[in-house]
PDB file of C-alpha atoms and ligand atoms in Angstrom:
ATOM      1  CA  MET A   1      -7.372 102.078 115.903  1.00 97.00           C
ATOM      2  CA  LYS A   2      -5.259 100.635 118.725  1.00 98.00           C
ATOM      3  CA  LEU A   3      -2.940  97.657 118.727  1.00 98.00           C
ATOM      4  CA  TYR A   4      -2.403  96.074 122.137  1.00 98.00           C
ATOM      5  CA  GLU A   5       0.841  94.177 122.023  1.00 98.00           C
ATOM      6  CA  PHE A   6       4.065  93.274 123.745  1.00 98.00           C
ATOM      7  CA  GLU A   7       6.880  94.244 121.440  1.00 96.00           C
ATOM      8  CA  ARG A   8       9.180  91.276 122.044  1.00 96.00           C
ATOM      9  CA  ALA A   9       6.449  88.620 121.777  1.00 98.00           C
ATOM     10  CA  PRO A  10       6.161  86.642 118.537  1.00 98.00           C
ATOM     11  CA  ASN A  11       2.446  86.950 117.745  1.00 98.00           C
ATOM     12  CA  PRO A  12       2.367  90.757 117.943  1.00 98.00           C
ATOM     13  CA  ARG A  13       5.455  90.791 115.701  1.00 98.00           C
ATOM     14  CA  ARG A  14       3.559  88.729 113.132  1.00 98.00           C
ATOM     15  CA  VAL A  15       0.855  91.408 113.057  1.00 98.00           C
ATOM     16  CA  ARG A  16       3.325  94.311 112.775  1.00 98.00           C
ATOM     17  CA  PHE A  17       5.196  92.471 109.995  1.00 98.00           C
ATOM     18  CA  PHE A  18       1.926  91.870 108.131  1.00 98.00           C
ATOM     19  CA  ILE A  19       0.785  95.500 108.491  1.00 98.00           C
ATOM     20  CA  ALA A  20       4.157  96.810 107.289  1.00 98.00           C
ATOM     21  CA  GLU A  21       4.134  94.463 104.274  1.00 98.00           C
ATOM     22  CA  LYS A  22       0.803  96.029 103.336  1.00 98.00           C
ATOM     23  CA  GLY A  23       2.519  99.408 103.218  1.00 98.00           C
ATOM     24  CA  ILE A  24       0.375 100.709 106.082  1.00 97.00           C
ATOM     25  CA  ASP A  25       2.183 103.263 108.229  1.00 96.00           C
ATOM     26  CA  LEU A  26       2.460 101.696 111.680  1.00 95.00           C
ATOM     27  CA  ALA A  27       2.626 105.198 113.133  1.00 95.00           C
ATOM     28  CA  SER A  28      -1.033 105.597 112.111  1.00 96.00           C
ATOM     29  CA  ILE A  29      -1.961 102.923 114.652  1.00 98.00           C
ATOM     30  CA  GLU A  30      -1.717 103.632 118.380  1.00 98.00           C
ATOM     31  CA  ARG A  31       0.387 100.880 119.908  1.00 98.00           C
ATOM     32  CA  ILE A  32      -0.189 100.029 123.536  1.00 98.00           C
ATOM     33  CA  GLN A  33       2.301  97.817 125.345  1.00 98.00           C
ATOM     34  CA  ILE A  34       0.823  95.200 127.649  1.00 98.00           C
ATOM     35  CA  ASP A  35       3.227  93.794 130.228  1.00 98.00           C
ATOM     36  CA  ILE A  36       2.532  90.084 129.726  1.00 98.00           C
ATOM     37  CA  GLY A  37       5.414  89.026 132.004  1.00 96.00           C
ATOM     38  CA  GLY A  38       3.818  91.081 134.781  1.00 96.00           C
ATOM     39  CA  GLY A  39       0.387  89.600 134.025  1.00 97.00           C
ATOM     40  CA  GLU A  40      -1.326  92.751 132.737  1.00 97.00           C
ATOM     41  CA  ASN A  41      -2.936  90.585 130.046  1.00 98.00           C
ATOM     42  CA  ARG A  42      -4.702  88.560 132.717  1.00 97.00           C
ATOM     43  CA  ALA A  43      -6.352  91.521 134.436  1.00 97.00           C
ATOM     44  CA  ALA A  44     -10.140  91.789 134.208  1.00 97.00           C
ATOM     45  CA  GLU A  45      -9.925  95.023 132.212  1.00 96.00           C
ATOM     46  CA  PHE A  46      -7.839  93.402 129.471  1.00 98.00           C
ATOM     47  CA  ARG A  47      -9.961  90.250 129.465  1.00 98.00           C
ATOM     48  CA  GLN A  48     -13.013  92.360 128.687  1.00 97.00           C
ATOM     49  CA  MET A  49     -11.366  92.955 125.309  1.00 97.00           C
ATOM     50  CA  ASN A  50      -9.928  89.475 124.899  1.00 98.00           C
ATOM     51  CA  PRO A  51     -11.254  86.795 127.262  1.00 98.00           C
ATOM     52  CA  MET A  52      -8.324  84.591 126.180  1.00 98.00           C
ATOM     53  CA  GLY A  53      -5.971  87.064 127.861  1.00 98.00           C
ATOM     54  CA  THR A  54      -3.437  87.166 125.027  1.00 98.00           C
ATOM     55  CA  VAL A  55      -1.855  89.754 122.760  1.00 98.00           C
ATOM     56  CA  PRO A  56      -2.172  90.954 120.069  1.00 98.00           C
ATOM     57  CA  VAL A  57      -5.566  92.671 120.176  1.00 98.00           C
ATOM     58  CA  LEU A  58      -6.683  95.193 117.586  1.00 98.00           C
ATOM     59  CA  GLU A  59      -9.276  97.647 118.861  1.00 98.00           C
ATOM     60  CA  LEU A  60     -11.202  99.396 116.094  1.00 98.00           C
ATOM     61  CA  ASP A  61     -12.494 102.955 116.392  1.00 97.00           C
ATOM     62  CA  ASP A  62     -16.042 101.664 117.062  1.00 98.00           C
ATOM     63  CA  GLY A  63     -14.711  99.650 120.030  1.00 97.00           C
ATOM     64  CA  THR A  64     -14.748  96.263 118.288  1.00 98.00           C
ATOM     65  CA  ALA A  65     -11.875  94.168 119.643  1.00 98.00           C
ATOM     66  CA  LEU A  66     -10.276  91.622 117.348  1.00 98.00           C
ATOM     67  CA  SER A  67      -7.860  89.115 118.787  1.00 98.00           C
ATOM     68  CA  GLU A  68      -6.133  86.077 117.267  1.00 98.00           C
ATOM     69  CA  THR A  69      -3.241  87.020 115.029  1.00 98.00           C
ATOM     70  CA  MET A  70      -4.732  85.551 111.879  1.00 98.00           C
ATOM     71  CA  ALA A  71      -8.100  87.240 112.437  1.00 98.00           C
ATOM     72  CA  ILE A  72      -6.290  90.575 112.708  1.00 98.00           C
ATOM     73  CA  CYS A  73      -4.277  89.807 109.568  1.00 98.00           C
ATOM     74  CA  ARG A  74      -7.476  88.906 107.718  1.00 98.00           C
ATOM     75  CA  TYR A  75      -8.990  92.243 108.743  1.00 98.00           C
ATOM     76  CA  PHE A  76      -6.046  94.104 107.190  1.00 98.00           C
ATOM     77  CA  GLU A  77      -6.028  91.865 104.100  1.00 98.00           C
ATOM     78  CA  GLY A  78      -9.714  92.631 103.519  1.00 98.00           C
ATOM     79  CA  ASN A  79      -9.225  96.376 103.844  1.00 98.00           C
ATOM     80  CA  HIS A  80      -5.878  96.501 102.020  1.00 98.00           C
ATOM     81  CA  PRO A  81      -5.990  93.687  99.450  1.00 98.00           C
ATOM     82  CA  GLU A  82      -2.635  94.574  97.840  1.00 97.00           C
ATOM     83  CA  PRO A  83      -0.177  93.015  98.103  1.00 98.00           C
ATOM     84  CA  ALA A  84      -2.109  89.836  98.824  1.00 98.00           C
ATOM     85  CA  LEU A  85      -0.488  87.957 101.684  1.00 98.00           C
ATOM     86  CA  LEU A  86      -3.285  85.409 102.144  1.00 98.00           C
ATOM     87  CA  GLY A  87      -3.543  84.500  98.453  1.00 98.00           C
ATOM     88  CA  GLN A  88      -5.784  85.659  95.618  1.00 97.00           C
ATOM     89  CA  SER A  89      -7.304  82.671  93.820  1.00 98.00           C
ATOM     90  CA  VAL A  90      -9.120  80.046  95.874  1.00 98.00           C
ATOM     91  CA  ILE A  91      -6.308  77.544  95.381  1.00 98.00           C
ATOM     92  CA  GLU A  92      -3.700  80.125  96.448  1.00 98.00           C
ATOM     93  CA  GLN A  93      -5.710  80.972  99.548  1.00 98.00           C
ATOM     94  CA  ALA A  94      -6.094  77.321 100.483  1.00 98.00           C
ATOM     95  CA  THR A  95      -2.417  76.577  99.877  1.00 98.00           C
ATOM     96  CA  ILE A  96      -1.246  79.551 101.936  1.00 98.00           C
ATOM     97  CA  GLU A  97      -3.632  78.653 104.736  1.00 98.00           C
ATOM     98  CA  MET A  98      -2.366  75.068 104.685  1.00 98.00           C
ATOM     99  CA  TRP A  99       1.236  76.218 105.041  1.00 98.00           C
ATOM    100  CA  ASN A 100       0.487  78.907 107.568  1.00 98.00           C
ATOM    101  CA  ARG A 101      -1.332  76.403 109.766  1.00 98.00           C
ATOM    102  CA  ARG A 102       1.635  74.055 109.460  1.00 98.00           C
ATOM    103  CA  MET A 103       3.914  76.890 110.543  1.00 98.00           C
ATOM    104  CA  GLU A 104       1.653  77.753 113.469  1.00 98.00           C
ATOM    105  CA  PHE A 105       1.035  74.226 114.743  1.00 98.00           C
ATOM    106  CA  ASN A 106       4.332  72.554 113.875  1.00 98.00           C
ATOM    107  CA  LEU A 107       6.793  75.394 114.390  1.00 98.00           C
ATOM    108  CA  LEU A 108       5.505  78.396 116.348  1.00 98.00           C
ATOM    109  CA  LEU A 109       3.627  76.312 118.909  1.00 98.00           C
ATOM    110  CA  PRO A 110       6.534  73.933 119.665  1.00 98.00           C
ATOM    111  CA  VAL A 111       8.925  76.901 119.927  1.00 98.00           C
ATOM    112  CA  ALA A 112       6.518  78.717 122.260  1.00 98.00           C
ATOM    113  CA  MET A 113       6.017  75.593 124.390  1.00 98.00           C
ATOM    114  CA  ALA A 114       9.775  74.970 124.505  1.00 98.00           C
ATOM    115  CA  PHE A 115      10.189  78.559 125.725  1.00 98.00           C
ATOM    116  CA  ARG A 116       7.419  78.332 128.306  1.00 98.00           C
ATOM    117  CA  HIS A 117       8.346  74.899 129.654  1.00 98.00           C
ATOM    118  CA  THR A 118      12.131  75.156 129.690  1.00 98.00           C
ATOM    119  CA  THR A 119      12.329  78.680 131.133  1.00 98.00           C
ATOM    120  CA  GLY A 120       9.250  78.664 133.387  1.00 97.00           C
ATOM    121  CA  HIS A 121       8.670  82.249 132.244  1.00 97.00           C
ATOM    122  CA  PHE A 122       4.920  81.958 132.971  1.00 97.00           C
ATOM    123  CA  SER A 123       5.167  79.719 136.051  1.00 97.00           C
ATOM    124  CA  ASP A 124       2.892  82.182 137.876  1.00 96.00           C
ATOM    125  CA  ARG A 125       0.014  81.083 135.626  1.00 95.00           C
ATOM    126  CA  GLU A 126       0.715  77.540 134.412  1.00 97.00           C
ATOM    127  CA  ASN A 127       2.377  74.294 135.431  1.00 98.00           C
ATOM    128  CA  VAL A 128       5.827  73.869 133.943  1.00 98.00           C
ATOM    129  CA  PHE A 129       6.948  70.527 132.477  1.00 98.00           C
ATOM    130  CA  PRO A 130      10.622  70.790 131.477  1.00 98.00           C
ATOM    131  CA  ASP A 131      10.635  67.362 129.726  1.00 98.00           C
ATOM    132  CA  TYR A 132       7.697  68.468 127.605  1.00 98.00           C
ATOM    133  CA  GLY A 133       9.570  71.703 126.863  1.00 98.00           C
ATOM    134  CA  SER A 134      12.644  69.879 125.632  1.00 98.00           C
ATOM    135  CA  ASP A 135      10.480  67.506 123.577  1.00 98.00           C
ATOM    136  CA  CYS A 136       8.851  70.528 121.930  1.00 98.00           C
ATOM    137  CA  GLY A 137      12.319  71.941 121.227  1.00 98.00           C
ATOM    138  CA  GLN A 138      13.192  68.698 119.418  1.00 98.00           C
ATOM    139  CA  SER A 139       9.966  68.890 117.392  1.00 98.00           C
ATOM    140  CA  ALA A 140      10.887  72.423 116.326  1.00 98.00           C
ATOM    141  CA  GLN A 141      14.382  71.241 115.356  1.00 98.00           C
ATOM    142  CA  ARG A 142      12.828  68.545 113.172  1.00 98.00           C
ATOM    143  CA  MET A 143      10.718  71.242 111.534  1.00 98.00           C
ATOM    144  CA  PHE A 144      13.901  73.214 110.764  1.00 98.00           C
ATOM    145  CA  ASP A 145      15.210  70.092 108.990  1.00 98.00           C
ATOM    146  CA  PHE A 146      11.919  69.597 107.155  1.00 98.00           C
ATOM    147  CA  LEU A 147      11.804  73.220 105.978  1.00 98.00           C
ATOM    148  CA  ASN A 148      15.385  73.068 104.778  1.00 98.00           C
ATOM    149  CA  ASP A 149      14.385  70.161 102.499  1.00 98.00           C
ATOM    150  CA  HIS A 150      11.121  71.862 101.493  1.00 98.00           C
ATOM    151  CA  LEU A 151      12.996  74.943 100.288  1.00 98.00           C
ATOM    152  CA  ALA A 152      14.930  72.853  97.761  1.00 98.00           C
ATOM    153  CA  ASP A 153      11.869  73.108  95.488  1.00 96.00           C
ATOM    154  CA  ASN A 154      10.198  76.255  96.783  1.00 98.00           C
ATOM    155  CA  ASP A 155      11.332  79.872  96.946  1.00 98.00           C
ATOM    156  CA  TYR A 156       8.939  80.600  99.785  1.00 98.00           C
ATOM    157  CA  ILE A 157       7.163  78.527 102.423  1.00 98.00           C
ATOM    158  CA  ALA A 158       3.893  78.327 100.493  1.00 98.00           C
ATOM    159  CA  GLY A 159       5.590  77.927  97.117  1.00 95.00           C
ATOM    160  CA  ARG A 160       6.335  80.657  94.623  1.00 94.00           C
ATOM    161  CA  GLN A 161       5.088  83.744  96.431  1.00 97.00           C
ATOM    162  CA  PHE A 162       5.853  85.486  99.694  1.00 98.00           C
ATOM    163  CA  SER A 163       2.940  85.058 102.095  1.00 98.00           C
ATOM    164  CA  VAL A 164       1.868  85.111 105.704  1.00 99.00           C
ATOM    165  CA  ALA A 165       3.350  81.615 106.029  1.00 99.00           C
ATOM    166  CA  ASP A 166       6.819  83.158 105.614  1.00 99.00           C
ATOM    167  CA  ILE A 167       5.988  85.702 108.298  1.00 99.00           C
ATOM    168  CA  THR A 168       4.895  83.009 110.760  1.00 99.00           C
ATOM    169  CA  ALA A 169       7.968  80.897 110.008  1.00 99.00           C
ATOM    170  CA  VAL A 170      10.566  83.665 110.262  1.00 98.00           C
ATOM    171  CA  VAL A 171       9.060  85.059 113.463  1.00 98.00           C
ATOM    172  CA  SER A 172       9.098  81.558 114.995  1.00 98.00           C
ATOM    173  CA  ILE A 173      12.724  80.947 114.021  1.00 98.00           C
ATOM    174  CA  ASP A 174      13.777  84.332 115.409  1.00 98.00           C
ATOM    175  CA  PHE A 175      11.906  83.743 118.652  1.00 98.00           C
ATOM    176  CA  ALA A 176      13.624  80.348 119.020  1.00 98.00           C
ATOM    177  CA  ARG A 177      16.898  82.235 119.569  1.00 98.00           C
ATOM    178  CA  VAL A 178      15.591  83.256 122.991  1.00 97.00           C
ATOM    179  CA  ILE A 179      16.014  79.621 124.013  1.00 97.00           C
ATOM    180  CA  LYS A 180      19.272  79.342 122.074  1.00 97.00           C
ATOM    181  CA  MET A 181      17.808  77.316 119.218  1.00 98.00           C
ATOM    182  CA  ARG A 182      19.621  78.378 116.091  1.00 97.00           C
ATOM    183  CA  LEU A 183      19.807  77.265 112.487  1.00 98.00           C
ATOM    184  CA  ASP A 184      22.827  75.072 111.822  1.00 98.00           C
ATOM    185  CA  PRO A 185      24.939  76.134 108.799  1.00 98.00           C
ATOM    186  CA  ASP A 186      25.930  72.484 108.238  1.00 98.00           C
ATOM    187  CA  LYS A 187      22.327  71.280 108.065  1.00 98.00           C
ATOM    188  CA  HIS A 188      20.197  74.266 107.145  1.00 98.00           C
ATOM    189  CA  ALA A 189      21.936  76.104 104.307  1.00 98.00           C
ATOM    190  CA  ARG A 190      18.726  76.606 102.272  1.00 98.00           C
ATOM    191  CA  LEU A 191      16.726  77.633 105.327  1.00 98.00           C
ATOM    192  CA  ILE A 192      19.449  80.119 106.281  1.00 98.00           C
ATOM    193  CA  ASP A 193      19.393  81.550 102.758  1.00 98.00           C
ATOM    194  CA  TRP A 194      15.590  81.903 102.920  1.00 98.00           C
ATOM    195  CA  HIS A 195      15.866  83.414 106.416  1.00 98.00           C
ATOM    196  CA  GLU A 196      18.317  86.034 105.144  1.00 98.00           C
ATOM    197  CA  ARG A 197      16.019  86.926 102.236  1.00 98.00           C
ATOM    198  CA  ILE A 198      12.969  87.301 104.463  1.00 98.00           C
ATOM    199  CA  SER A 199      14.887  89.188 107.165  1.00 98.00           C
ATOM    200  CA  ALA A 200      16.126  91.694 104.582  1.00 98.00           C
ATOM    201  CA  ARG A 201      12.542  92.825 103.903  1.00 98.00           C
ATOM    202  CA  PRO A 202      11.975  96.221 105.576  1.00 98.00           C
ATOM    203  CA  ALA A 203       8.837  94.874 107.311  1.00 98.00           C
ATOM    204  CA  ALA A 204      10.965  92.320 109.174  1.00 98.00           C
ATOM    205  CA  SER A 205      12.440  95.085 111.316  1.00 97.00           C
ATOM    206  CA  VAL A 206       9.306  96.851 112.536  1.00 96.00           C
TER     207      VAL A 206
HETATM  208  N1  GSH B 301      -3.672  82.143 119.221  1.00 88.56           N
HETATM  209  C1  GSH B 301      -3.235  83.454 119.665  1.00 88.56           C
HETATM  210  C2  GSH B 301      -2.033  83.260 120.569  1.00 88.56           C
HETATM  211  C3  GSH B 301      -1.625  84.568 121.218  1.00 88.56           C
HETATM  212  C4  GSH B 301      -0.537  84.365 122.274  1.00 88.56           C
HETATM  213  O1  GSH B 301      -0.263  83.250 122.735  1.00 88.56           O
HETATM  214  N2  GSH B 301       0.087  85.481 122.649  1.00 88.56           N
HETATM  215  C5  GSH B 301       1.133  85.446 123.659  1.00 88.56           C
HETATM  216  C6  GSH B 301       2.246  86.388 123.237  1.00 88.56           C
HETATM  217  S1  GSH B 301       3.027  85.839 121.720  1.00 88.56           S
HETATM  218  C7  GSH B 301       0.576  85.906 124.980  1.00 88.56           C
HETATM  219  O2  GSH B 301      -0.217  86.832 125.017  1.00 88.56           O
HETATM  220  N3  GSH B 301       1.027  85.291 126.086  1.00 88.56           N
HETATM  221  C8  GSH B 301       0.673  85.697 127.414  1.00 88.56           C
HETATM  222  C9  GSH B 301       0.163  84.590 128.270  1.00 88.56           C
HETATM  223  O3  GSH B 301       0.048  83.439 127.782  1.00 88.56           O
HETATM  224  O4  GSH B 301      -0.134  84.862 129.441  1.00 88.56           O
HETATM  225  C10 GSH B 301      -2.923  84.338 118.466  1.00 88.56           C
HETATM  226  O5  GSH B 301      -2.741  83.796 117.358  1.00 88.56           O
HETATM  227  O6  GSH B 301      -2.910  85.566 118.568  1.00 88.56           O
END
């Protein structure tokens, strides 16, 4: 099994975090670094595995290539059901999916767009709209505020149990530091407390 990734990028970190939470030894998976800044992910050879040209990609021993972070996570959840990170009962699964999608669309995506459009990091492959980037940064800030309120009644993002939604949220917040977006101790005390709890998990550091 091979994991094609770029260590500093947020989506590959989500996968590593998920795998480590499952108690799977990351050393048992061959990790191959793809230089996304240099455009290695856009080369024809890589696109044969993932036509979308993004990391992460998990290549199974039979050559099957799985891309999309959540598809890879689902593969590991199916093969290593404990601890459940995508929920057990139908209602848990639906609730966790609801929150994870919120974290992807309303937090990770705005942070990623703020990064791409304020730094021009990928200007070799896309048009850069700095106003759009700063607007996305403001959307992410509003999500920080929202989550701080949400955590008044919830220990974790999806409610009472740690789940993939926490992984998506913490990885997004950490990646936001690259563009100097930080949690504000005056406004985000609960979110900072949650962030410290999640960051203290051993899987947060892999
Ligand atoms: N929807 C995909 C998004 C993957 C993605 O955007 N990966 C980034 C790194 S975090 C990437 O490969 N960027 C390179 C590029 O856009 O050229 C997923 O969930 O895996």
